[in-house]
mmCIF file with all atom_site columns, C-alpha atoms in Angstrom:
data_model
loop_
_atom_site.group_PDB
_atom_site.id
_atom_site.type_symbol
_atom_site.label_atom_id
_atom_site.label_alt_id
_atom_site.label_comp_id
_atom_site.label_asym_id
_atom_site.label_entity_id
_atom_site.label_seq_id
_atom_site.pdbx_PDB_ins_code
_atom_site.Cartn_x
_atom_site.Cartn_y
_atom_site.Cartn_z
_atom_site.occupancy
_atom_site.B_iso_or_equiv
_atom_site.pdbx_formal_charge
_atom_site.auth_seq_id
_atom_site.auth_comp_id
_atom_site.auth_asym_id
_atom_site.auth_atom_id
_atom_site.pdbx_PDB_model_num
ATOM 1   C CA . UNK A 1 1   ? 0.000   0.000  0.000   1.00 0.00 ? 27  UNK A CA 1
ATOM 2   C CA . UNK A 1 2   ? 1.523   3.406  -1.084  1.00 0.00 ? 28  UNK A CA 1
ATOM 3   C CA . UNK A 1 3   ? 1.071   6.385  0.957   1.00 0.00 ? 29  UNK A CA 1
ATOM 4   C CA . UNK A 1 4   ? -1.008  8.001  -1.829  1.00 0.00 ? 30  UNK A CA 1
ATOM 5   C CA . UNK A 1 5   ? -3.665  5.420  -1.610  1.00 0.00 ? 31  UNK A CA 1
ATOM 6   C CA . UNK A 1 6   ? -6.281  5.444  1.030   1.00 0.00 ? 32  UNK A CA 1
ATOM 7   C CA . UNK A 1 7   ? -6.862  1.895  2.614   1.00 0.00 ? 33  UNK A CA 1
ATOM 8   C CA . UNK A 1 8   ? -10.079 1.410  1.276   1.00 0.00 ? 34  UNK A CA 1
ATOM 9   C CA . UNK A 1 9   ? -9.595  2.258  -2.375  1.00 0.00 ? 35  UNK A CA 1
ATOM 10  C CA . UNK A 1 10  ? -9.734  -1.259 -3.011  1.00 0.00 ? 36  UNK A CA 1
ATOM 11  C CA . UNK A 1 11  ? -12.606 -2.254 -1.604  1.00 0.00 ? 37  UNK A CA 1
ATOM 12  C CA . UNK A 1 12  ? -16.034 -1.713 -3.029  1.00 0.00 ? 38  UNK A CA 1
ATOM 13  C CA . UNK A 1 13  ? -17.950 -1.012 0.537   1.00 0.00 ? 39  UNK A CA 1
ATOM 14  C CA . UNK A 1 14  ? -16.397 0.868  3.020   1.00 0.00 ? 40  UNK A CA 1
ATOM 15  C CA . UNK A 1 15  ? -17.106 0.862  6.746   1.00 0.00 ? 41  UNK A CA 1
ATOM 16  C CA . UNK A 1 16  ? -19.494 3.456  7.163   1.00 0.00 ? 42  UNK A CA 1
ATOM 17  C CA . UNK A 1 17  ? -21.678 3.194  4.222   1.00 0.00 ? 43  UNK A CA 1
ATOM 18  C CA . UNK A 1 18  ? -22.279 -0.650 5.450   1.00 0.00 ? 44  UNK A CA 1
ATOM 19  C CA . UNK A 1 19  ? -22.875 0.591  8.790   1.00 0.00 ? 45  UNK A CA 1
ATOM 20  C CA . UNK A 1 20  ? -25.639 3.350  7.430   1.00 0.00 ? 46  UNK A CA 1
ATOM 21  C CA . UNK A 1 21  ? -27.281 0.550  5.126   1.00 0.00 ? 47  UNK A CA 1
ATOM 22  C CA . UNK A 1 22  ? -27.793 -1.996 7.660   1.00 0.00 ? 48  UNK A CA 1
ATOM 23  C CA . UNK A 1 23  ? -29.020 0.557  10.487  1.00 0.00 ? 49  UNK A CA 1
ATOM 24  C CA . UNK A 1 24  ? -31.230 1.862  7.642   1.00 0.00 ? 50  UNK A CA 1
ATOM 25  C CA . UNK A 1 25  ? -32.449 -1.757 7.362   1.00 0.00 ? 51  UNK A CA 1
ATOM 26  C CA . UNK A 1 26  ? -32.949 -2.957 10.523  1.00 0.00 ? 52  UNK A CA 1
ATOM 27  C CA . UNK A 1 27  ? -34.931 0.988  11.242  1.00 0.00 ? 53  UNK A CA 1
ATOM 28  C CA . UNK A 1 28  ? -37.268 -0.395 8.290   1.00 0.00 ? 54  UNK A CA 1
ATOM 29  C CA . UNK A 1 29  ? -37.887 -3.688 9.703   1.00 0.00 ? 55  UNK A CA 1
ATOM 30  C CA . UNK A 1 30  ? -38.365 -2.109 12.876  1.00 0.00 ? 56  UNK A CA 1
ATOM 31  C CA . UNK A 1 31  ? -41.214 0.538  11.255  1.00 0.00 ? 57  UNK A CA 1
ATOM 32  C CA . UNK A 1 32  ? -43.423 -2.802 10.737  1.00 0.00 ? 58  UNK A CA 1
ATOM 33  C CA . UNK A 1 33  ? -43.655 -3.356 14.223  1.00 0.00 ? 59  UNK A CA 1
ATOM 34  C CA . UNK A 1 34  ? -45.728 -0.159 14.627  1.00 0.00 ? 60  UNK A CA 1
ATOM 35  C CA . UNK A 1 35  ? -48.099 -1.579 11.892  1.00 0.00 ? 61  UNK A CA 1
ATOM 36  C CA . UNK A 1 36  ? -50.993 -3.140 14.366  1.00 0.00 ? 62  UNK A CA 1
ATOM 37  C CA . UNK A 1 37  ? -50.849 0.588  16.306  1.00 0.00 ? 63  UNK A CA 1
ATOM 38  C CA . UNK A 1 38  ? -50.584 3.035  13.681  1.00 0.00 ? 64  UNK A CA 1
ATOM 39  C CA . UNK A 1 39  ? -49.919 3.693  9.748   1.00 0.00 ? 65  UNK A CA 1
ATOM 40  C CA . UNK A 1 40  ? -48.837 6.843  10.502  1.00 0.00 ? 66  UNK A CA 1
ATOM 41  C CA . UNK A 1 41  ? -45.882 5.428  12.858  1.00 0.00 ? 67  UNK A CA 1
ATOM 42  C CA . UNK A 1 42  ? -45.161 2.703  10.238  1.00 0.00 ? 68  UNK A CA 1
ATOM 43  C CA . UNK A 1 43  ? -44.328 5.531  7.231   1.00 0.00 ? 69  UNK A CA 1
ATOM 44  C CA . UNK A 1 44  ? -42.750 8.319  9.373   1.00 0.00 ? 70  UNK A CA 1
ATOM 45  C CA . UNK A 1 45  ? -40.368 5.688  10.752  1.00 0.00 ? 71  UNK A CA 1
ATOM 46  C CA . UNK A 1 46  ? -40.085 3.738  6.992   1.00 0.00 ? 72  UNK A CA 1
ATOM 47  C CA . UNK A 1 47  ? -38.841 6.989  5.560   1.00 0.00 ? 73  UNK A CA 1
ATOM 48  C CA . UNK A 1 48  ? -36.183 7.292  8.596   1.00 0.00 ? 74  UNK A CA 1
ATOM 49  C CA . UNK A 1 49  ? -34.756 4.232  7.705   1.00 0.00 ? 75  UNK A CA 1
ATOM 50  C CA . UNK A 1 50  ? -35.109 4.465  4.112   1.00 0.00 ? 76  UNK A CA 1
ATOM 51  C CA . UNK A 1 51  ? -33.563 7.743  4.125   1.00 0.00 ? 77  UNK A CA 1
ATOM 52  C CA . UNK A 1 52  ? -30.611 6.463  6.310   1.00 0.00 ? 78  UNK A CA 1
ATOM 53  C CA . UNK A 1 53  ? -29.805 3.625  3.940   1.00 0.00 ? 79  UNK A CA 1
ATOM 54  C CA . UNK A 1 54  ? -29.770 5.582  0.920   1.00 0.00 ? 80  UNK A CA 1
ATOM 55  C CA . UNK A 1 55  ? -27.403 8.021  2.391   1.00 0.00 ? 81  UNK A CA 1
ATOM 56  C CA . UNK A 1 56  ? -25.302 4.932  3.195   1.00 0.00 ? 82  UNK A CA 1
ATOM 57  C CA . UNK A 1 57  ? -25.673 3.291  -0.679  1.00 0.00 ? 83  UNK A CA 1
ATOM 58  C CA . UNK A 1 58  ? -24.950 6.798  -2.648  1.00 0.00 ? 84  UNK A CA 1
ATOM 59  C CA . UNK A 1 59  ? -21.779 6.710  -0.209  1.00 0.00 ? 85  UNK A CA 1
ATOM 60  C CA . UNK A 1 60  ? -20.753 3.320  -2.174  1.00 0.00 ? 86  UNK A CA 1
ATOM 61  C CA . UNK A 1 61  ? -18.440 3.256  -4.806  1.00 0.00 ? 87  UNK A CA 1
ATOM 62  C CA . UNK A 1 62  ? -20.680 0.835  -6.585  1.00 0.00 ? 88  UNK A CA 1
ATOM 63  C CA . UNK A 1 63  ? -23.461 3.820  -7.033  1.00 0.00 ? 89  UNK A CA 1
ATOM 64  C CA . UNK A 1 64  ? -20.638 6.240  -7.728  1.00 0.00 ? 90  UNK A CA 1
ATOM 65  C CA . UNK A 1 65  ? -19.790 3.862  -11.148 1.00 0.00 ? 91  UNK A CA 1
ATOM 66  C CA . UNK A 1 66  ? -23.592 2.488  -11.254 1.00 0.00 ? 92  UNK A CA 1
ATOM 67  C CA . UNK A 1 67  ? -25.370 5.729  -11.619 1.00 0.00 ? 93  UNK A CA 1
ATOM 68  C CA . UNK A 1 68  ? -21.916 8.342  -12.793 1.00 0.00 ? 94  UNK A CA 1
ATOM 69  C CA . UNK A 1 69  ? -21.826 10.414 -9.800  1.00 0.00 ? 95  UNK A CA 1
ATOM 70  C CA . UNK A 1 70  ? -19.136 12.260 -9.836  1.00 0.00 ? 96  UNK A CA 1
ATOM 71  C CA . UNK A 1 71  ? -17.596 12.799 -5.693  1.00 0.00 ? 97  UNK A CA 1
ATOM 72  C CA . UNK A 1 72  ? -18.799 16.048 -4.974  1.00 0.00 ? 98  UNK A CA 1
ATOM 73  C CA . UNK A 1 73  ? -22.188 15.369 -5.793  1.00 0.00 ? 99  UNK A CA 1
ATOM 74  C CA . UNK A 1 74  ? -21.495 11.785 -4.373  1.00 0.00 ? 100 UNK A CA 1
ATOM 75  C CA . UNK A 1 75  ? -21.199 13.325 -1.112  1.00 0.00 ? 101 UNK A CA 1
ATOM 76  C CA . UNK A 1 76  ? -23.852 15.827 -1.772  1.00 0.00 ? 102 UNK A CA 1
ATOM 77  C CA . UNK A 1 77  ? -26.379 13.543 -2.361  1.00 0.00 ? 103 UNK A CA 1
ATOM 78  C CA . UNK A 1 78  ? -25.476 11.186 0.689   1.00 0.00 ? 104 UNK A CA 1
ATOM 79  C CA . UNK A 1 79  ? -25.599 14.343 3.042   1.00 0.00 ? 105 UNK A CA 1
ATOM 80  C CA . UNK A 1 80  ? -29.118 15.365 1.845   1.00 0.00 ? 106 UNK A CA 1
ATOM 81  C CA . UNK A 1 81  ? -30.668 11.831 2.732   1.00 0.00 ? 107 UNK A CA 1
ATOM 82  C CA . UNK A 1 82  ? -28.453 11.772 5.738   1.00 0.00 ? 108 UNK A CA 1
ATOM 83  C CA . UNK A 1 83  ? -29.999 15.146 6.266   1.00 0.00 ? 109 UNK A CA 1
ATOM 84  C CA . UNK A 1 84  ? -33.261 14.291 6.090   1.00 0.00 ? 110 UNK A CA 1
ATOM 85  C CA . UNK A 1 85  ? -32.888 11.202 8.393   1.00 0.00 ? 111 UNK A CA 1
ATOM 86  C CA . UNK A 1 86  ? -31.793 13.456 10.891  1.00 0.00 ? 112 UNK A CA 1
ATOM 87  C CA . UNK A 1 87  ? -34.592 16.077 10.124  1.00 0.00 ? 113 UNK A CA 1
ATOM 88  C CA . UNK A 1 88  ? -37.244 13.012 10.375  1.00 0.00 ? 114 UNK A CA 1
ATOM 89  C CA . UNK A 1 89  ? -35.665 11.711 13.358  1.00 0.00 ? 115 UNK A CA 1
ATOM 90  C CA . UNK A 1 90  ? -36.531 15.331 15.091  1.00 0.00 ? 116 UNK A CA 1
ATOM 91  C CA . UNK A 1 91  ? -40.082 15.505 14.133  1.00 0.00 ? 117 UNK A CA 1
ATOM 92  C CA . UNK A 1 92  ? -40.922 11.816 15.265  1.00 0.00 ? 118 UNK A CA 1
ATOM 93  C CA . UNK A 1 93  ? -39.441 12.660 18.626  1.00 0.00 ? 119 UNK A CA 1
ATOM 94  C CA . UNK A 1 94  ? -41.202 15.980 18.865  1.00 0.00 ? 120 UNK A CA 1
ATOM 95  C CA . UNK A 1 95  ? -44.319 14.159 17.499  1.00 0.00 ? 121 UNK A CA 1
ATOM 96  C CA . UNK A 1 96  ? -43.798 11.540 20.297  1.00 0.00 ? 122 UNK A CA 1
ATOM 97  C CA . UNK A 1 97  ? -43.514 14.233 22.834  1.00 0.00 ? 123 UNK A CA 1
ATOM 98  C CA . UNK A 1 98  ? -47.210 14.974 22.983  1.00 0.00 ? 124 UNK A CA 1
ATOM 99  C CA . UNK A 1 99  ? -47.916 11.288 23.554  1.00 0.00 ? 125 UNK A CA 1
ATOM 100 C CA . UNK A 1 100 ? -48.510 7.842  21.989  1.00 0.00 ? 126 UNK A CA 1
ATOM 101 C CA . UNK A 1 101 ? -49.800 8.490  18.377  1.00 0.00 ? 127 UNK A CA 1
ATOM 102 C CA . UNK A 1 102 ? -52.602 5.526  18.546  1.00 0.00 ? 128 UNK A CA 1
ATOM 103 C CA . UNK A 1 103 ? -55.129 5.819  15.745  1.00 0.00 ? 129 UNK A CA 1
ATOM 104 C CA . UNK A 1 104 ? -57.077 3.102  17.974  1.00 0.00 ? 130 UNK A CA 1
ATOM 105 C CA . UNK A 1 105 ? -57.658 6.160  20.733  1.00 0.00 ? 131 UNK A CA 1
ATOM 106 C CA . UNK A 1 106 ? -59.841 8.000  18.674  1.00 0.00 ? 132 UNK A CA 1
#
């Protein structure tokens, strides 16, 4: 390995991207556990996770040559979904703050 090369330049995943797409996934499967309680629940946490592992798969080299993404807007796109993860993540704890959301209350 040459000090010009990073150690990952190799590989086609790296670390992080992996880690993003598989806590994306599991935040998915997780979203169909709200499914007997409440829809709403089921898509607000869906998108979470969806948005989560997309940040993690535009981070991939394999989308970079896949789709032609050149780095900058490989790392602009990955911040945006990572971005609105974190924006989603905000509103479902605010929404959460005023109480269970149970459509079965009504």
């Amino acid at each position: 390995m040459s000090a010009e090369q990073a150690p990952e330049s190799g590989s086609t995943f790296r670390v992080l991207p992996a880690v993003a797409m598989t806590v994306g996934g599991l935040i998915i499967a997780l979203s169909l556990l709200f499914l007997p309680y409440s829809l709403y629940g089921v898509v607000h946490t869906g998108a979470i996770g969806v948005s989560l592992f997309l940040s993690g798969m535009v981070w991939t080299r394999w989308a970079a040559t896949r789709w032609n993404i050149s780095p900058a807007d490989q790392r602009k796109w990955s911040r945006s979904f990572l971005f609105a993860a974190l924006l989603l993540t905000i509103l479902w704890i605010l929404l959460n703050s005023f109480g269970p959301i149970d459509e079965r209350e009504r």
